PDB file of C-alpha atoms in Angstrom:
ATOM      1  CA  UNK M   1     117.410 132.411 227.103  1.00 48.00           C
ATOM      2  CA  UNK M   2     115.642 131.562 223.836  1.00 45.00           C
ATOM      3  CA  UNK M   3     112.793 129.057 224.135  1.00 46.00           C
ATOM      4  CA  UNK M   4     111.376 127.222 221.123  1.00 46.00           C
ATOM      5  CA  UNK M   5     108.165 125.205 221.115  1.00 46.00           C
ATOM      6  CA  UNK M   6     107.904 122.253 218.756  1.00 49.00           C
ATOM      7  CA  UNK M   7     105.074 119.772 218.193  1.00 45.00           C
ATOM      8  CA  UNK M   8     106.056 116.369 216.884  1.00 48.00           C
ATOM      9  CA  UNK M   9     104.317 113.059 216.242  1.00 45.00           C
ATOM     10  CA  UNK M  10     104.850 110.434 218.914  1.00 45.00           C
ATOM     11  CA  UNK M  11     102.898 107.604 217.334  1.00 46.00           C
ATOM     12  CA  UNK M  12      99.739 107.416 215.179  1.00 43.00           C
ATOM     13  CA  UNK M  13      97.017 109.423 216.884  1.00 42.00           C
ATOM     14  CA  UNK M  14      99.310 110.992 219.537  1.00 39.00           C
ATOM     15  CA  UNK M  15     101.352 114.165 219.621  1.00 42.00           C
ATOM     16  CA  UNK M  16     103.927 115.603 221.992  1.00 44.00           C
ATOM     17  CA  UNK M  17     104.902 119.221 222.649  1.00 43.00           C
ATOM     18  CA  UNK M  18     108.606 119.992 223.238  1.00 45.00           C
ATOM     19  CA  UNK M  19     110.056 123.201 224.629  1.00 43.00           C
ATOM     20  CA  UNK M  20     113.764 123.618 224.051  1.00 48.00           C
ATOM     21  CA  UNK M  21     116.511 126.232 224.108  1.00 47.00           C
ATOM     22  CA  UNK M  22     119.830 126.572 222.390  1.00 47.00           C
ATOM     23  CA  UNK M  23     121.628 124.372 224.912  1.00 47.00           C
ATOM     24  CA  UNK M  24     119.588 121.219 224.582  1.00 45.00           C
ATOM     25  CA  UNK M  25     116.247 119.472 224.282  1.00 44.00           C
ATOM     26  CA  UNK M  26     114.226 116.954 226.165  1.00 47.00           C
ATOM     27  CA  UNK M  27     110.828 115.514 225.369  1.00 46.00           C
ATOM     28  CA  UNK M  28     108.315 113.196 226.845  1.00 44.00           C
ATOM     29  CA  UNK M  29     106.178 110.861 224.763  1.00 46.00           C
ATOM     30  CA  UNK M  30     103.243 109.030 226.370  1.00 47.00           C
ATOM     31  CA  UNK M  31     104.182 105.428 227.024  1.00 47.00           C
ATOM     32  CA  UNK M  32     107.746 106.094 225.991  1.00 48.00           C
ATOM     33  CA  UNK M  33     109.359 105.496 229.364  1.00 49.00           C
ATOM     34  CA  UNK M  34     109.861 109.105 230.439  1.00 50.00           C
ATOM     35  CA  UNK M  35     112.189 111.828 229.221  1.00 47.00           C
ATOM     36  CA  UNK M  36     115.487 111.008 227.585  1.00 46.00           C
ATOM     37  CA  UNK M  37     117.813 114.030 227.199  1.00 46.00           C
ATOM     38  CA  UNK M  38     119.621 114.657 223.957  1.00 46.00           C
ATOM     39  CA  UNK M  39     121.684 117.421 225.556  1.00 45.00           C
ATOM     40  CA  UNK M  40     121.561 119.558 228.686  1.00 43.00           C
ATOM     41  CA  UNK M  41     118.144 121.101 229.377  1.00 43.00           C
ATOM     42  CA  UNK M  42     116.924 123.465 232.077  1.00 41.00           C
ATOM     43  CA  UNK M  43     113.166 123.193 231.589  1.00 42.00           C
ATOM     44  CA  UNK M  44     110.577 121.075 229.776  1.00 42.00           C
ATOM     45  CA  UNK M  45     106.794 121.081 229.504  1.00 41.00           C
ATOM     46  CA  UNK M  46     105.110 118.099 227.906  1.00 39.00           C
ATOM     47  CA  UNK M  47     101.337 118.180 227.372  1.00 43.00           C
ATOM     48  CA  UNK M  48      99.975 115.533 225.037  1.00 39.00           C
ATOM     49  CA  UNK M  49      97.086 115.560 222.642  1.00 39.00           C
ATOM     50  CA  UNK M  50      95.384 112.386 221.547  1.00 39.00           C
ATOM     51  CA  UNK M  51      93.248 112.465 218.442  1.00 38.00           C
ATOM     52  CA  UNK M  52      90.822 109.915 217.124  1.00 41.00           C
ATOM     53  CA  UNK M  53      88.670 109.482 214.059  1.00 43.00           C
ATOM     54  CA  UNK M  54      85.274 107.911 214.197  1.00 42.00           C
ATOM     55  CA  UNK M  55      84.870 104.711 212.153  1.00 42.00           C
ATOM     56  CA  UNK M  56      81.809 106.211 210.471  1.00 41.00           C
ATOM     57  CA  UNK M  57      83.719 109.295 209.351  1.00 40.00           C
ATOM     58  CA  UNK M  58      86.584 107.145 208.137  1.00 43.00           C
ATOM     59  CA  UNK M  59      84.241 104.891 206.169  1.00 45.00           C
ATOM     60  CA  UNK M  60      82.456 107.857 204.645  1.00 46.00           C
ATOM     61  CA  UNK M  61      85.658 109.545 203.557  1.00 47.00           C
ATOM     62  CA  UNK M  62      86.866 106.320 201.935  1.00 46.00           C
ATOM     63  CA  UNK M  63      83.544 105.582 200.273  1.00 51.00           C
ATOM     64  CA  UNK M  64      83.244 109.018 198.702  1.00 58.00           C
ATOM     65  CA  UNK M  65      86.706 109.084 197.215  1.00 66.00           C
ATOM     66  CA  UNK M  66      87.053 108.786 193.422  1.00 67.00           C
ATOM     67  CA  UNK M  67      87.204 105.250 192.102  1.00 85.00           C
ATOM     68  CA  UNK M  68      84.524 103.942 194.463  1.00 90.00           C
ATOM     69  CA  UNK M  69      81.187 102.438 193.466  1.00 93.00           C
ATOM     70  CA  UNK M  70      78.161 101.872 195.673  1.00 93.00           C
ATOM     71  CA  UNK M  71      78.929  98.187 196.245  1.00 94.00           C
ATOM     72  CA  UNK M  72      82.271  99.160 197.784  1.00 93.00           C
ATOM     73  CA  UNK M  73      80.381 100.528 200.791  1.00 91.00           C
ATOM     74  CA  UNK M  74      79.798  96.938 201.916  1.00 92.00           C
ATOM     75  CA  UNK M  75      82.565  95.285 203.972  1.00 92.00           C
ATOM     76  CA  UNK M  76      85.149  93.921 201.554  1.00 91.00           C
ATOM     77  CA  UNK M  77      85.395  90.138 201.294  1.00 94.00           C
ATOM     78  CA  UNK M  78      85.275  87.373 198.728  1.00 95.00           C
ATOM     79  CA  UNK M  79      81.872  86.354 200.075  1.00 96.00           C
ATOM     80  CA  UNK M  80      80.593  89.855 199.369  1.00 96.00           C
ATOM     81  CA  UNK M  81      81.807  89.757 195.774  1.00 96.00           C
ATOM     82  CA  UNK M  82      80.331  86.307 195.126  1.00 97.00           C
ATOM     83  CA  UNK M  83      77.008  87.382 196.630  1.00 97.00           C
ATOM     84  CA  UNK M  84      76.946  90.508 194.474  1.00 97.00           C
ATOM     85  CA  UNK M  85      77.693  88.585 191.282  1.00 97.00           C
ATOM     86  CA  UNK M  86      75.029  85.950 191.983  1.00 97.00           C
ATOM     87  CA  UNK M  87      72.559  88.579 193.148  1.00 97.00           C
ATOM     88  CA  UNK M  88      73.185  90.729 190.068  1.00 97.00           C
ATOM     89  CA  UNK M  89      72.557  87.778 187.763  1.00 97.00           C
ATOM     90  CA  UNK M  90      69.381  86.885 189.660  1.00 97.00           C
ATOM     91  CA  UNK M  91      68.136  90.476 189.584  1.00 96.00           C
ATOM     92  CA  UNK M  92      68.626  90.620 185.826  1.00 96.00           C
ATOM     93  CA  UNK M  93      66.826  87.296 185.381  1.00 96.00           C
ATOM     94  CA  UNK M  94      63.892  88.462 187.490  1.00 96.00           C
ATOM     95  CA  UNK M  95      63.688  91.787 185.648  1.00 95.00           C
ATOM     96  CA  UNK M  96      63.687  89.913 182.322  1.00 94.00           C
ATOM     97  CA  UNK M  97      60.351  88.369 183.268  1.00 94.00           C
ATOM     98  CA  UNK M  98      58.791  91.824 183.119  1.00 92.00           C
ATOM     99  CA  UNK M  99      58.195  91.547 179.384  1.00 91.00           C
ATOM    100  CA  UNK M 100      55.756  93.387 177.133  1.00 92.00           C
ATOM    101  CA  UNK M 101      55.479  92.103 173.543  1.00 92.00           C
ATOM    102  CA  UNK M 102      56.057  94.619 170.761  1.00 91.00           C
ATOM    103  CA  UNK M 103      53.831  94.129 167.695  1.00 90.00           C
ATOM    104  CA  UNK M 104      55.898  93.221 164.650  1.00 87.00           C
ATOM    105  CA  UNK M 105      59.086  92.645 166.664  1.00 91.00           C
ATOM    106  CA  UNK M 106      60.579  89.443 168.088  1.00 91.00           C
ATOM    107  CA  UNK M 107      62.140  91.531 170.868  1.00 92.00           C
ATOM    108  CA  UNK M 108      59.902  92.464 173.820  1.00 92.00           C
ATOM    109  CA  UNK M 109      60.218  95.445 176.120  1.00 92.00           C
ATOM    110  CA  UNK M 110      61.708  94.125 179.373  1.00 92.00           C
ATOM    111  CA  UNK M 111      63.221  95.302 182.622  1.00 92.00           C
ATOM    112  CA  UNK M 112      66.474  93.416 182.094  1.00 93.00           C
ATOM    113  CA  UNK M 113      68.263  96.247 180.289  1.00 93.00           C
ATOM    114  CA  UNK M 114      67.665  98.553 183.235  1.00 94.00           C
ATOM    115  CA  UNK M 115      68.780  95.841 185.665  1.00 95.00           C
ATOM    116  CA  UNK M 116      71.957  95.206 183.680  1.00 95.00           C
ATOM    117  CA  UNK M 117      72.929  98.880 183.621  1.00 95.00           C
ATOM    118  CA  UNK M 118      72.065  99.290 187.293  1.00 95.00           C
ATOM    119  CA  UNK M 119      74.157  96.249 188.232  1.00 96.00           C
ATOM    120  CA  UNK M 120      77.124  97.514 186.247  1.00 96.00           C
ATOM    121  CA  UNK M 121      76.919 101.028 187.657  1.00 96.00           C
ATOM    122  CA  UNK M 122      76.455  99.970 191.274  1.00 95.00           C
ATOM    123  CA  UNK M 123      78.881  97.022 191.254  1.00 96.00           C
ATOM    124  CA  UNK M 124      81.713  98.293 189.059  1.00 95.00           C
ATOM    125  CA  UNK M 125      83.054  96.918 185.785  1.00 96.00           C
ATOM    126  CA  UNK M 126      84.507  93.634 187.027  1.00 96.00           C
ATOM    127  CA  UNK M 127      81.601  92.512 189.184  1.00 97.00           C
ATOM    128  CA  UNK M 128      79.107  93.839 186.640  1.00 97.00           C
ATOM    129  CA  UNK M 129      80.751  91.839 183.869  1.00 97.00           C
ATOM    130  CA  UNK M 130      80.810  88.681 185.973  1.00 97.00           C
ATOM    131  CA  UNK M 131      77.157  89.081 187.014  1.00 98.00           C
ATOM    132  CA  UNK M 132      75.962  89.480 183.420  1.00 97.00           C
ATOM    133  CA  UNK M 133      78.285  86.714 182.220  1.00 97.00           C
ATOM    134  CA  UNK M 134      76.741  84.400 184.823  1.00 97.00           C
ATOM    135  CA  UNK M 135      73.272  85.469 183.706  1.00 97.00           C
ATOM    136  CA  UNK M 136      74.133  84.714 180.065  1.00 96.00           C
ATOM    137  CA  UNK M 137      75.841  81.374 180.751  1.00 97.00           C
ATOM    138  CA  UNK M 138      73.103  80.054 183.017  1.00 96.00           C
ATOM    139  CA  UNK M 139      70.463  81.074 180.489  1.00 96.00           C
ATOM    140  CA  UNK M 140      72.412  79.394 177.692  1.00 95.00           C
ATOM    141  CA  UNK M 141      72.587  76.263 179.828  1.00 94.00           C
ATOM    142  CA  UNK M 142      68.799  76.063 179.873  1.00 93.00           C
ATOM    143  CA  UNK M 143      67.546  78.055 182.846  1.00 94.00           C
ATOM    144  CA  UNK M 144      64.476  79.940 181.506  1.00 94.00           C
ATOM    145  CA  UNK M 145      65.291  83.396 182.792  1.00 93.00           C
ATOM    146  CA  UNK M 146      65.858  85.278 179.558  1.00 94.00           C
ATOM    147  CA  UNK M 147      63.106  87.629 178.372  1.00 91.00           C
ATOM    148  CA  UNK M 148      59.689  86.057 178.743  1.00 85.00           C
ATOM    149  CA  UNK M 149      60.979  82.852 180.335  1.00 90.00           C
ATOM    150  CA  UNK M 150      63.102  81.735 177.377  1.00 92.00           C
ATOM    151  CA  UNK M 151      66.592  80.259 177.373  1.00 91.00           C
ATOM    152  CA  UNK M 152      69.364  79.287 174.985  1.00 90.00           C
ATOM    153  CA  UNK M 153      71.507  81.221 172.540  1.00 86.00           C
ATOM    154  CA  UNK M 154      69.414  80.729 169.429  1.00 81.00           C
ATOM    155  CA  UNK M 155      66.783  83.411 169.980  1.00 87.00           C
ATOM    156  CA  UNK M 156      66.667  86.605 167.965  1.00 90.00           C
ATOM    157  CA  UNK M 157      67.039  88.664 171.134  1.00 91.00           C
ATOM    158  CA  UNK M 158      70.152  86.899 172.445  1.00 94.00           C
ATOM    159  CA  UNK M 159      72.330  89.630 170.955  1.00 94.00           C
ATOM    160  CA  UNK M 160      70.824  92.040 173.463  1.00 95.00           C
ATOM    161  CA  UNK M 161      71.988  89.746 176.270  1.00 95.00           C
ATOM    162  CA  UNK M 162      75.535  89.939 174.914  1.00 96.00           C
ATOM    163  CA  UNK M 163      75.160  93.692 174.553  1.00 96.00           C
ATOM    164  CA  UNK M 164      74.055  93.983 178.167  1.00 96.00           C
ATOM    165  CA  UNK M 165      77.176  92.150 179.269  1.00 96.00           C
ATOM    166  CA  UNK M 166      79.348  94.760 177.555  1.00 97.00           C
ATOM    167  CA  UNK M 167      77.109  97.634 178.650  1.00 97.00           C
ATOM    168  CA  UNK M 168      77.357  96.634 182.315  1.00 97.00           C
ATOM    169  CA  UNK M 169      81.136  96.633 181.991  1.00 97.00           C
ATOM    170  CA  UNK M 170      81.180 100.083 180.382  1.00 97.00           C
ATOM    171  CA  UNK M 171      78.737 101.510 182.921  1.00 96.00           C
ATOM    172  CA  UNK M 172      80.799 100.098 185.783  1.00 96.00           C
ATOM    173  CA  UNK M 173      84.009 101.586 184.415  1.00 96.00           C
ATOM    174  CA  UNK M 174      82.333 104.988 184.089  1.00 95.00           C
ATOM    175  CA  UNK M 175      80.881 104.731 187.602  1.00 94.00           C
ATOM    176  CA  UNK M 176      84.401 104.319 188.997  1.00 93.00           C
ATOM    177  CA  UNK M 177      85.105 107.706 187.446  1.00 92.00           C
ATOM    178  CA  UNK M 178      82.148 109.288 189.224  1.00 91.00           C
ATOM    179  CA  UNK M 179      79.655 108.992 186.362  1.00 91.00           C
ATOM    180  CA  UNK M 180      76.805 108.026 188.715  1.00 92.00           C
ATOM    181  CA  UNK M 181      77.173 110.878 191.204  1.00 91.00           C
ATOM    182  CA  UNK M 182      75.235 113.576 189.392  1.00 92.00           C
ATOM    183  CA  UNK M 183      72.033 113.624 187.375  1.00 93.00           C
ATOM    184  CA  UNK M 184      73.640 114.664 184.085  1.00 93.00           C
ATOM    185  CA  UNK M 185      76.533 112.220 184.304  1.00 93.00           C
ATOM    186  CA  UNK M 186      74.164 109.391 185.213  1.00 94.00           C
ATOM    187  CA  UNK M 187      72.050 110.270 182.172  1.00 94.00           C
ATOM    188  CA  UNK M 188      75.141 110.083 179.974  1.00 94.00           C
ATOM    189  CA  UNK M 189      76.061 106.703 181.442  1.00 95.00           C
ATOM    190  CA  UNK M 190      72.601 105.291 180.766  1.00 95.00           C
ATOM    191  CA  UNK M 191      72.559 106.625 177.206  1.00 95.00           C
ATOM    192  CA  UNK M 192      75.990 105.198 176.433  1.00 96.00           C
ATOM    193  CA  UNK M 193      75.112 101.857 178.019  1.00 96.00           C
ATOM    194  CA  UNK M 194      71.918 101.620 175.972  1.00 96.00           C
ATOM    195  CA  UNK M 195      73.857 102.463 172.818  1.00 96.00           C
ATOM    196  CA  UNK M 196      76.248  99.583 173.523  1.00 97.00           C
ATOM    197  CA  UNK M 197      73.317  97.190 173.926  1.00 97.00           C
ATOM    198  CA  UNK M 198      71.826  98.228 170.591  1.00 97.00           C
ATOM    199  CA  UNK M 199      75.202  98.163 168.867  1.00 97.00           C
ATOM    200  CA  UNK M 200      75.342  94.432 169.558  1.00 96.00           C
ATOM    201  CA  UNK M 201      71.653  93.546 169.642  1.00 96.00           C
ATOM    202  CA  UNK M 202      70.534  95.074 166.355  1.00 97.00           C
ATOM    203  CA  UNK M 203      73.222  93.420 164.166  1.00 97.00           C
ATOM    204  CA  UNK M 204      72.538  90.106 165.926  1.00 96.00           C
ATOM    205  CA  UNK M 205      68.832  90.562 165.190  1.00 95.00           C
ATOM    206  CA  UNK M 206      69.680  91.133 161.522  1.00 95.00           C
ATOM    207  CA  UNK M 207      71.787  87.981 161.396  1.00 95.00           C
ATOM    208  CA  UNK M 208      69.241  85.837 163.235  1.00 93.00           C
ATOM    209  CA  UNK M 209      66.198  86.918 161.231  1.00 93.00           C
ATOM    210  CA  UNK M 210      67.585  88.058 157.891  1.00 94.00           C
ATOM    211  CA  UNK M 211      66.156  91.551 158.358  1.00 95.00           C
ATOM    212  CA  UNK M 212      67.625  94.548 156.598  1.00 95.00           C
ATOM    213  CA  UNK M 213      69.264  97.237 158.673  1.00 95.00           C
ATOM    214  CA  UNK M 214      66.279  99.556 158.453  1.00 95.00           C
ATOM    215  CA  UNK M 215      63.875  96.754 159.390  1.00 95.00           C
ATOM    216  CA  UNK M 216      66.061  95.681 162.313  1.00 95.00           C
ATOM    217  CA  UNK M 217      66.253  99.258 163.586  1.00 96.00           C
ATOM    218  CA  UNK M 218      62.484  99.603 163.274  1.00 95.00           C
ATOM    219  CA  UNK M 219      61.889  96.321 165.104  1.00 95.00           C
ATOM    220  CA  UNK M 220      64.786  96.248 167.545  1.00 95.00           C
ATOM    221  CA  UNK M 221      65.575  99.844 168.463  1.00 96.00           C
ATOM    222  CA  UNK M 222      62.908 102.452 167.754  1.00 94.00           C
ATOM    223  CA  UNK M 223      60.099 100.880 169.842  1.00 93.00           C
ATOM    224  CA  UNK M 224      62.304 100.879 172.945  1.00 94.00           C
ATOM    225  CA  UNK M 225      63.486 104.473 173.038  1.00 93.00           C
ATOM    226  CA  UNK M 226      60.641 105.779 175.200  1.00 92.00           C
ATOM    227  CA  UNK M 227      61.149 102.968 177.695  1.00 91.00           C
ATOM    228  CA  UNK M 228      64.879 103.640 177.731  1.00 92.00           C
ATOM    229  CA  UNK M 229      64.206 107.287 178.524  1.00 93.00           C
ATOM    230  CA  UNK M 230      62.003 106.293 181.467  1.00 93.00           C
ATOM    231  CA  UNK M 231      64.639 103.852 182.757  1.00 90.00           C
ATOM    232  CA  UNK M 232      67.314 106.526 182.453  1.00 91.00           C
ATOM    233  CA  UNK M 233      65.129 108.970 184.385  1.00 93.00           C
ATOM    234  CA  UNK M 234      64.708 106.417 187.158  1.00 92.00           C
ATOM    235  CA  UNK M 235      68.461 105.853 187.354  1.00 92.00           C
ATOM    236  CA  UNK M 236      69.100 109.614 187.262  1.00 91.00           C
ATOM    237  CA  UNK M 237      67.020 109.946 190.392  1.00 90.00           C
ATOM    238  CA  UNK M 238      68.137 106.834 192.264  1.00 91.00           C
ATOM    239  CA  UNK M 239      71.921 106.722 191.873  1.00 92.00           C
ATOM    240  CA  UNK M 240      72.857 110.347 192.706  1.00 91.00           C
ATOM    241  CA  UNK M 241      70.350 110.231 195.577  1.00 92.00           C
ATOM    242  CA  UNK M 242      72.088 107.166 196.983  1.00 91.00           C
ATOM    243  CA  UNK M 243      75.436 108.968 196.962  1.00 91.00           C
ATOM    244  CA  UNK M 244      73.929 112.033 198.631  1.00 88.00           C
ATOM    245  CA  UNK M 245      72.473 109.813 201.337  1.00 87.00           C
ATOM    246  CA  UNK M 246      75.893 108.245 201.922  1.00 81.00           C
ATOM    247  CA  UNK M 247      77.451 111.705 202.147  1.00 76.00           C
ATOM    248  CA  UNK M 248      74.914 112.890 204.733  1.00 68.00           C
ATOM    249  CA  UNK M 249      75.435 109.809 206.889  1.00 64.00           C
ATOM    250  CA  UNK M 250      79.170 110.423 206.734  1.00 55.00           C
TER     251      UNK M 250
END
């Protein structure tokens, strides 16, 4: 007599082992009401194996998959997304108050560029865009949380606010492709995000002040490069470290 063992899925998380021969087959599935013969059978052995996956392991495996940003580790809900958008706008506004005047330039060194790129990278493109859009709109409406406690759209540095909105979106899109999970890729994300900010801010500075291109670059770009390098270094340490911590907890 030829016996054949076969393992088959009974229901999610449960398995059943069937032993059959050429004349017939019978199986038993836990909770299935006993054995129901398909054909004649002379013997059957039915051990079962139940498997489970811990919620922590499941969450970790989901969170580390491509297309995920750090904010996705929080339980998904509309309340979460609203809180992130409002919190991102507030963080940028608070960071903008860290302002150091630059001699000969109407644009100060602030923490808002770093906050904008961090929000975009950690939140993703959509939430990053909405957070910076809220920051810009509320500041235009009169809330004094632009650089140095200013507000409105008429300032020479407002172009940098618009640039940060686009930069947060770009950084968030790159983060969904894993651009914040290693030191080198995070550095590239920060450099590209800063370039987007200057690509909008410097021409706006020219239009608002009547400066030439060389003067606008000297006043609105060159003095900030060292600070941008320090901000990028901070992000290069913080973001990949956060992902490594998530991986270890998983």
